Short mmCIF file of N, CA and C and ligand atoms in Angstrom, two decimals:
data_model
loop_
_atom_site.label_atom_id
_atom_site.label_comp_id
_atom_site.label_asym_id
_atom_site.label_seq_id
_atom_site.Cartn_x
_atom_site.Cartn_y
_atom_site.Cartn_z
N MET A 1 -37.70 -25.29 -79.08
CA MET A 1 -36.38 -25.64 -79.63
C MET A 1 -36.55 -26.23 -81.02
N SER A 2 -35.62 -25.89 -81.93
CA SER A 2 -35.69 -26.53 -83.25
C SER A 2 -34.56 -27.55 -83.34
N TYR A 3 -34.83 -28.60 -84.05
CA TYR A 3 -33.88 -29.71 -84.13
C TYR A 3 -33.15 -29.65 -85.46
N GLU A 4 -31.83 -29.76 -85.41
CA GLU A 4 -31.06 -29.79 -86.65
C GLU A 4 -30.48 -31.17 -86.84
N TYR A 5 -30.87 -31.81 -87.92
CA TYR A 5 -30.44 -33.18 -88.18
C TYR A 5 -29.23 -33.18 -89.10
N ASP A 6 -28.17 -33.85 -88.69
CA ASP A 6 -26.95 -33.97 -89.50
C ASP A 6 -27.00 -35.27 -90.29
N ASP A 7 -27.22 -35.16 -91.60
CA ASP A 7 -27.41 -36.39 -92.39
C ASP A 7 -26.10 -37.13 -92.70
N GLN A 8 -24.99 -36.65 -92.12
CA GLN A 8 -23.72 -37.36 -92.27
C GLN A 8 -23.43 -38.27 -91.07
N ASN A 9 -24.37 -38.37 -90.13
CA ASN A 9 -24.13 -39.24 -88.97
C ASN A 9 -24.13 -40.70 -89.42
N ILE A 10 -23.50 -41.54 -88.59
CA ILE A 10 -23.24 -42.93 -89.01
C ILE A 10 -24.52 -43.75 -89.22
N PHE A 11 -25.57 -43.44 -88.46
CA PHE A 11 -26.81 -44.21 -88.64
C PHE A 11 -27.54 -43.77 -89.92
N ALA A 12 -27.39 -42.51 -90.29
CA ALA A 12 -27.95 -42.05 -91.57
C ALA A 12 -27.25 -42.80 -92.71
N LYS A 13 -25.94 -43.01 -92.55
CA LYS A 13 -25.18 -43.75 -93.59
C LYS A 13 -25.62 -45.20 -93.63
N ILE A 14 -25.89 -45.79 -92.47
CA ILE A 14 -26.41 -47.17 -92.43
C ILE A 14 -27.76 -47.22 -93.15
N LEU A 15 -28.63 -46.26 -92.88
CA LEU A 15 -29.96 -46.26 -93.50
C LEU A 15 -29.87 -46.08 -95.02
N ARG A 16 -28.87 -45.36 -95.49
CA ARG A 16 -28.70 -45.17 -96.94
C ARG A 16 -27.97 -46.35 -97.58
N GLY A 17 -27.53 -47.31 -96.74
CA GLY A 17 -26.84 -48.49 -97.28
C GLY A 17 -25.37 -48.23 -97.57
N GLU A 18 -24.83 -47.13 -97.06
CA GLU A 18 -23.42 -46.79 -97.32
C GLU A 18 -22.47 -47.54 -96.38
N ILE A 19 -23.01 -48.01 -95.25
CA ILE A 19 -22.24 -48.75 -94.25
C ILE A 19 -23.04 -50.00 -93.90
N PRO A 20 -22.38 -51.16 -93.80
CA PRO A 20 -23.13 -52.38 -93.48
C PRO A 20 -23.61 -52.39 -92.03
N ASN A 21 -24.59 -53.23 -91.78
CA ASN A 21 -25.05 -53.39 -90.39
C ASN A 21 -25.55 -54.82 -90.23
N ASP A 22 -25.63 -55.24 -88.98
CA ASP A 22 -26.10 -56.59 -88.65
C ASP A 22 -27.58 -56.47 -88.26
N THR A 23 -28.44 -56.55 -89.28
CA THR A 23 -29.87 -56.29 -89.08
C THR A 23 -30.55 -57.40 -88.29
N VAL A 24 -31.36 -57.00 -87.32
CA VAL A 24 -32.18 -57.94 -86.54
C VAL A 24 -33.58 -57.96 -87.13
N MET A 25 -34.13 -56.80 -87.42
CA MET A 25 -35.41 -56.71 -88.14
C MET A 25 -35.58 -55.34 -88.76
N GLU A 26 -36.44 -55.31 -89.77
CA GLU A 26 -36.68 -54.05 -90.48
C GLU A 26 -38.16 -53.97 -90.85
N THR A 27 -38.73 -52.79 -90.66
CA THR A 27 -40.12 -52.55 -91.06
C THR A 27 -40.15 -51.29 -91.92
N GLU A 28 -41.35 -50.84 -92.27
CA GLU A 28 -41.48 -49.66 -93.12
C GLU A 28 -40.76 -48.44 -92.53
N HIS A 29 -40.90 -48.24 -91.22
CA HIS A 29 -40.39 -47.01 -90.60
C HIS A 29 -39.21 -47.21 -89.66
N THR A 30 -38.80 -48.46 -89.45
CA THR A 30 -37.87 -48.74 -88.34
C THR A 30 -36.83 -49.78 -88.74
N LEU A 31 -35.61 -49.62 -88.20
CA LEU A 31 -34.54 -50.61 -88.40
C LEU A 31 -33.97 -50.99 -87.03
N ALA A 32 -33.76 -52.28 -86.82
CA ALA A 32 -33.11 -52.77 -85.60
C ALA A 32 -31.87 -53.54 -86.01
N PHE A 33 -30.73 -53.22 -85.39
CA PHE A 33 -29.47 -53.89 -85.74
C PHE A 33 -28.59 -54.00 -84.51
N ARG A 34 -27.62 -54.91 -84.57
CA ARG A 34 -26.77 -55.15 -83.40
C ARG A 34 -25.74 -54.04 -83.23
N ASP A 35 -25.57 -53.64 -81.96
CA ASP A 35 -24.55 -52.63 -81.65
C ASP A 35 -23.17 -53.21 -81.97
N ILE A 36 -22.34 -52.41 -82.60
CA ILE A 36 -21.02 -52.87 -83.03
C ILE A 36 -20.09 -53.13 -81.84
N SER A 37 -20.43 -52.55 -80.71
CA SER A 37 -19.60 -52.70 -79.52
C SER A 37 -20.51 -53.13 -78.36
N ALA A 38 -21.00 -54.37 -78.47
CA ALA A 38 -22.04 -54.84 -77.54
C ALA A 38 -21.57 -54.79 -76.09
N GLN A 39 -22.45 -54.29 -75.23
CA GLN A 39 -22.14 -54.20 -73.80
C GLN A 39 -22.88 -55.25 -72.98
N ALA A 40 -23.59 -56.14 -73.66
CA ALA A 40 -24.32 -57.23 -73.00
C ALA A 40 -24.55 -58.29 -74.07
N PRO A 41 -24.89 -59.53 -73.65
CA PRO A 41 -25.13 -60.58 -74.66
C PRO A 41 -26.17 -60.16 -75.69
N VAL A 42 -27.18 -59.44 -75.26
CA VAL A 42 -28.13 -58.83 -76.21
C VAL A 42 -27.91 -57.32 -76.17
N HIS A 43 -27.56 -56.75 -77.31
CA HIS A 43 -27.41 -55.28 -77.41
C HIS A 43 -27.82 -54.88 -78.82
N VAL A 44 -29.08 -54.51 -78.92
CA VAL A 44 -29.67 -54.16 -80.22
C VAL A 44 -30.03 -52.68 -80.21
N LEU A 45 -29.76 -52.00 -81.31
CA LEU A 45 -30.16 -50.60 -81.47
C LEU A 45 -31.40 -50.56 -82.35
N VAL A 46 -32.40 -49.81 -81.92
CA VAL A 46 -33.62 -49.63 -82.72
C VAL A 46 -33.67 -48.17 -83.14
N ILE A 47 -33.77 -47.93 -84.44
CA ILE A 47 -33.79 -46.54 -84.93
C ILE A 47 -34.97 -46.32 -85.88
N PRO A 48 -35.54 -45.12 -85.86
CA PRO A 48 -36.54 -44.80 -86.87
C PRO A 48 -35.81 -44.50 -88.19
N LYS A 49 -36.46 -44.72 -89.30
CA LYS A 49 -35.83 -44.40 -90.59
C LYS A 49 -35.87 -42.90 -90.88
N GLY A 50 -36.78 -42.21 -90.24
CA GLY A 50 -36.90 -40.76 -90.45
C GLY A 50 -35.77 -40.01 -89.73
N PRO A 51 -35.56 -38.74 -90.14
CA PRO A 51 -34.43 -37.95 -89.63
C PRO A 51 -34.73 -37.28 -88.29
N TYR A 52 -34.72 -38.08 -87.24
CA TYR A 52 -34.97 -37.55 -85.89
C TYR A 52 -33.70 -37.62 -85.07
N VAL A 53 -33.40 -36.54 -84.39
CA VAL A 53 -32.14 -36.41 -83.66
C VAL A 53 -32.16 -37.22 -82.36
N CYS A 54 -33.27 -37.16 -81.65
CA CYS A 54 -33.31 -37.75 -80.30
C CYS A 54 -34.75 -38.08 -79.95
N TYR A 55 -34.93 -38.64 -78.76
CA TYR A 55 -36.25 -39.17 -78.41
C TYR A 55 -37.33 -38.09 -78.38
N ASP A 56 -37.04 -36.95 -77.75
CA ASP A 56 -38.09 -35.92 -77.67
C ASP A 56 -38.44 -35.37 -79.05
N HIS A 57 -37.44 -35.26 -79.95
CA HIS A 57 -37.72 -34.84 -81.32
C HIS A 57 -38.72 -35.80 -81.97
N PHE A 58 -38.43 -37.08 -81.84
CA PHE A 58 -39.31 -38.11 -82.43
C PHE A 58 -40.70 -38.08 -81.78
N ALA A 59 -40.72 -38.05 -80.46
CA ALA A 59 -42.00 -38.12 -79.73
C ALA A 59 -42.89 -36.92 -80.05
N LEU A 60 -42.26 -35.77 -80.33
CA LEU A 60 -43.04 -34.56 -80.59
C LEU A 60 -43.41 -34.40 -82.06
N GLU A 61 -42.57 -34.90 -82.98
CA GLU A 61 -42.78 -34.56 -84.39
C GLU A 61 -43.03 -35.73 -85.34
N ALA A 62 -42.78 -36.96 -84.91
CA ALA A 62 -43.01 -38.10 -85.81
C ALA A 62 -44.51 -38.33 -85.98
N SER A 63 -44.85 -39.01 -87.06
CA SER A 63 -46.26 -39.35 -87.29
C SER A 63 -46.68 -40.48 -86.35
N ASP A 64 -47.99 -40.62 -86.19
CA ASP A 64 -48.50 -41.72 -85.36
C ASP A 64 -48.00 -43.05 -85.90
N ALA A 65 -48.00 -43.19 -87.21
CA ALA A 65 -47.58 -44.47 -87.83
C ALA A 65 -46.12 -44.78 -87.48
N GLU A 66 -45.27 -43.77 -87.53
CA GLU A 66 -43.85 -43.98 -87.19
C GLU A 66 -43.69 -44.37 -85.72
N ILE A 67 -44.44 -43.69 -84.86
CA ILE A 67 -44.31 -43.95 -83.42
C ILE A 67 -44.82 -45.35 -83.08
N VAL A 68 -45.93 -45.73 -83.66
CA VAL A 68 -46.47 -47.07 -83.40
C VAL A 68 -45.49 -48.12 -83.92
N ASP A 69 -44.99 -47.93 -85.11
CA ASP A 69 -44.08 -48.90 -85.72
C ASP A 69 -42.80 -49.05 -84.88
N PHE A 70 -42.23 -47.93 -84.49
CA PHE A 70 -41.00 -47.94 -83.70
C PHE A 70 -41.21 -48.66 -82.37
N THR A 71 -42.31 -48.33 -81.70
CA THR A 71 -42.59 -48.94 -80.39
C THR A 71 -42.82 -50.43 -80.52
N ARG A 72 -43.55 -50.83 -81.57
CA ARG A 72 -43.80 -52.26 -81.79
C ARG A 72 -42.50 -53.02 -82.07
N VAL A 73 -41.61 -52.40 -82.84
CA VAL A 73 -40.35 -53.08 -83.15
C VAL A 73 -39.56 -53.30 -81.86
N ILE A 74 -39.57 -52.35 -80.95
CA ILE A 74 -38.87 -52.56 -79.67
C ILE A 74 -39.43 -53.81 -78.98
N GLY A 75 -40.75 -53.94 -78.96
CA GLY A 75 -41.36 -55.13 -78.37
C GLY A 75 -40.99 -56.40 -79.11
N GLU A 76 -40.99 -56.34 -80.43
CA GLU A 76 -40.65 -57.52 -81.24
C GLU A 76 -39.19 -57.92 -81.03
N VAL A 77 -38.33 -56.93 -80.87
CA VAL A 77 -36.91 -57.23 -80.61
C VAL A 77 -36.78 -57.95 -79.27
N CYS A 78 -37.45 -57.46 -78.25
CA CYS A 78 -37.41 -58.13 -76.93
C CYS A 78 -37.86 -59.58 -77.06
N LYS A 79 -38.91 -59.79 -77.84
CA LYS A 79 -39.43 -61.14 -78.03
C LYS A 79 -38.43 -62.00 -78.81
N ALA A 80 -37.97 -61.48 -79.92
CA ALA A 80 -37.07 -62.25 -80.79
C ALA A 80 -35.74 -62.56 -80.12
N GLU A 81 -35.28 -61.65 -79.26
CA GLU A 81 -33.98 -61.84 -78.60
C GLU A 81 -34.10 -62.64 -77.31
N GLY A 82 -35.35 -62.96 -76.92
CA GLY A 82 -35.57 -63.84 -75.78
C GLY A 82 -35.28 -63.21 -74.42
N VAL A 83 -35.46 -61.88 -74.32
CA VAL A 83 -35.15 -61.23 -73.04
C VAL A 83 -36.38 -60.92 -72.19
N GLN A 84 -37.56 -61.25 -72.70
CA GLN A 84 -38.79 -60.90 -71.96
C GLN A 84 -38.79 -61.50 -70.57
N GLU A 85 -38.43 -62.77 -70.48
CA GLU A 85 -38.53 -63.45 -69.20
C GLU A 85 -37.42 -63.03 -68.23
N GLY A 86 -36.21 -63.00 -68.73
CA GLY A 86 -35.07 -62.67 -67.85
C GLY A 86 -34.94 -61.19 -67.55
N GLY A 87 -35.57 -60.37 -68.35
CA GLY A 87 -35.52 -58.93 -68.14
C GLY A 87 -34.53 -58.23 -69.05
N TYR A 88 -34.67 -56.95 -69.15
CA TYR A 88 -33.86 -56.17 -70.10
C TYR A 88 -33.92 -54.71 -69.70
N ARG A 89 -33.16 -53.90 -70.40
CA ARG A 89 -33.21 -52.44 -70.20
C ARG A 89 -33.27 -51.75 -71.54
N VAL A 90 -34.10 -50.72 -71.61
CA VAL A 90 -34.20 -49.87 -72.81
C VAL A 90 -33.67 -48.50 -72.43
N ILE A 91 -32.69 -48.02 -73.20
CA ILE A 91 -32.06 -46.73 -72.90
C ILE A 91 -32.02 -45.90 -74.18
N SER A 92 -32.27 -44.60 -74.03
CA SER A 92 -32.03 -43.70 -75.16
C SER A 92 -31.28 -42.47 -74.64
N ASN A 93 -30.04 -42.35 -75.03
CA ASN A 93 -29.23 -41.21 -74.61
C ASN A 93 -29.54 -40.01 -75.51
N ALA A 94 -29.62 -38.84 -74.92
CA ALA A 94 -29.91 -37.64 -75.71
C ALA A 94 -29.04 -36.47 -75.28
N GLY A 95 -28.44 -35.84 -76.28
CA GLY A 95 -27.73 -34.59 -76.06
C GLY A 95 -26.49 -34.71 -75.18
N ARG A 96 -26.05 -33.55 -74.70
CA ARG A 96 -24.79 -33.50 -73.94
C ARG A 96 -24.88 -34.24 -72.61
N ALA A 97 -25.91 -33.94 -71.83
CA ALA A 97 -26.02 -34.58 -70.51
C ALA A 97 -26.23 -36.08 -70.64
N GLY A 98 -26.92 -36.48 -71.70
CA GLY A 98 -27.16 -37.91 -71.93
C GLY A 98 -25.98 -38.62 -72.59
N VAL A 99 -24.96 -37.82 -72.95
CA VAL A 99 -23.75 -38.34 -73.62
C VAL A 99 -24.12 -39.17 -74.85
N GLN A 100 -24.89 -38.52 -75.73
CA GLN A 100 -25.30 -39.16 -76.99
C GLN A 100 -24.17 -39.03 -78.00
N GLU A 101 -23.72 -40.17 -78.53
CA GLU A 101 -22.60 -40.14 -79.48
C GLU A 101 -23.09 -39.98 -80.92
N VAL A 102 -24.17 -40.64 -81.26
CA VAL A 102 -24.66 -40.59 -82.64
C VAL A 102 -25.98 -39.80 -82.67
N PRO A 103 -26.00 -38.67 -83.40
CA PRO A 103 -27.16 -37.78 -83.36
C PRO A 103 -28.31 -38.20 -84.28
N HIS A 104 -28.66 -39.47 -84.19
CA HIS A 104 -29.88 -40.00 -84.83
C HIS A 104 -30.53 -40.85 -83.75
N LEU A 105 -31.80 -40.58 -83.46
CA LEU A 105 -32.47 -41.31 -82.37
C LEU A 105 -32.19 -42.81 -82.42
N HIS A 106 -31.78 -43.35 -81.31
CA HIS A 106 -31.66 -44.80 -81.18
C HIS A 106 -31.99 -45.20 -79.77
N VAL A 107 -32.63 -46.34 -79.67
CA VAL A 107 -32.92 -46.95 -78.38
C VAL A 107 -32.03 -48.18 -78.27
N HIS A 108 -31.33 -48.30 -77.16
CA HIS A 108 -30.53 -49.49 -76.89
C HIS A 108 -31.44 -50.50 -76.18
N VAL A 109 -31.51 -51.72 -76.67
CA VAL A 109 -32.19 -52.81 -75.96
C VAL A 109 -31.09 -53.74 -75.47
N LEU A 110 -30.96 -53.81 -74.14
CA LEU A 110 -29.86 -54.57 -73.52
C LEU A 110 -30.42 -55.68 -72.65
N GLY A 111 -29.79 -56.84 -72.70
CA GLY A 111 -30.24 -57.93 -71.84
C GLY A 111 -29.29 -59.11 -71.93
N GLY A 112 -29.70 -60.21 -71.29
CA GLY A 112 -28.89 -61.42 -71.35
C GLY A 112 -27.92 -61.55 -70.20
N ARG A 113 -27.88 -60.54 -69.33
CA ARG A 113 -27.08 -60.62 -68.10
C ARG A 113 -27.69 -59.62 -67.11
N ASN A 114 -27.29 -59.74 -65.83
CA ASN A 114 -27.73 -58.74 -64.86
C ASN A 114 -27.06 -57.42 -65.21
N LEU A 115 -27.84 -56.39 -65.43
CA LEU A 115 -27.31 -55.12 -65.93
C LEU A 115 -26.92 -54.15 -64.82
N GLY A 116 -27.07 -54.56 -63.58
CA GLY A 116 -26.68 -53.68 -62.48
C GLY A 116 -27.68 -52.54 -62.31
N ARG A 117 -27.31 -51.59 -61.47
CA ARG A 117 -28.23 -50.46 -61.24
C ARG A 117 -28.24 -49.54 -62.45
N MET A 118 -29.29 -48.74 -62.54
CA MET A 118 -29.49 -47.94 -63.74
C MET A 118 -28.36 -46.94 -63.98
N LEU A 119 -27.96 -46.22 -62.92
CA LEU A 119 -26.92 -45.20 -63.07
C LEU A 119 -25.88 -45.37 -61.98
N ALA A 120 -24.63 -45.11 -62.37
CA ALA A 120 -23.60 -45.04 -61.34
C ALA A 120 -23.82 -43.72 -60.59
N LYS A 121 -23.51 -43.70 -59.30
CA LYS A 121 -23.72 -42.45 -58.55
C LYS A 121 -22.76 -41.39 -59.05
N GLY A 122 -23.32 -40.23 -59.21
CA GLY A 122 -22.67 -39.07 -59.46
C GLY A 122 -21.63 -38.64 -60.30
P1 AMP B 201 -24.97 -43.46 -77.88
O1 AMP B 201 -23.83 -43.21 -76.95
O2 AMP B 201 -26.26 -43.73 -77.15
O3 AMP B 201 -25.09 -42.40 -78.95
O4 AMP B 201 -24.64 -44.85 -78.57
C1 AMP B 201 -24.15 -45.01 -79.87
C2 AMP B 201 -23.97 -46.48 -80.06
O5 AMP B 201 -23.78 -46.73 -81.43
C3 AMP B 201 -22.75 -47.09 -79.33
O6 AMP B 201 -23.20 -48.10 -78.44
C4 AMP B 201 -21.87 -47.63 -80.46
O7 AMP B 201 -21.23 -48.83 -80.12
C5 AMP B 201 -22.90 -47.83 -81.56
N1 AMP B 201 -22.37 -47.79 -82.93
C6 AMP B 201 -21.56 -46.85 -83.47
N2 AMP B 201 -21.32 -47.13 -84.76
C7 AMP B 201 -22.01 -48.27 -85.04
C8 AMP B 201 -22.16 -49.07 -86.21
N3 AMP B 201 -21.56 -48.75 -87.37
N4 AMP B 201 -22.95 -50.17 -86.15
C9 AMP B 201 -23.55 -50.50 -84.98
N5 AMP B 201 -23.46 -49.78 -83.84
C10 AMP B 201 -22.69 -48.69 -83.87
#
């Protein structure tokens, strides 16, 4: 499968500085910022700066440096947001079945309350 990246998506605009964001941390390859419509006391989005549509695109085509940086930032966000002890959930929605709204890879880091079961039945 080939991946087509739409550079007009809202996270691409955030990365270009065209739209403001509430940054939690930023590194060479990765940006973490608060979700505008938080679903838990902690709801941070972690995105790579590169043009990757979804998780499998990133996992298959990103450089080792990007993958290491992205993964480390997820860990640093958990630490900085204080959810390590109480627990948290990391989610990445992809494509139609995953009901992905923004076509730029993002991982949701959620915590600060009991998040319930992973999926509602059916
Ligand atoms: P998904 O359904 O996984 O694609 O999630 C997209 C997420 O992006 C949602 O949780 C939205 O609330 C969030 N979102 C959309 N626009 C913005 C924005 N400008 N700043 C922060 N979060 C946003």
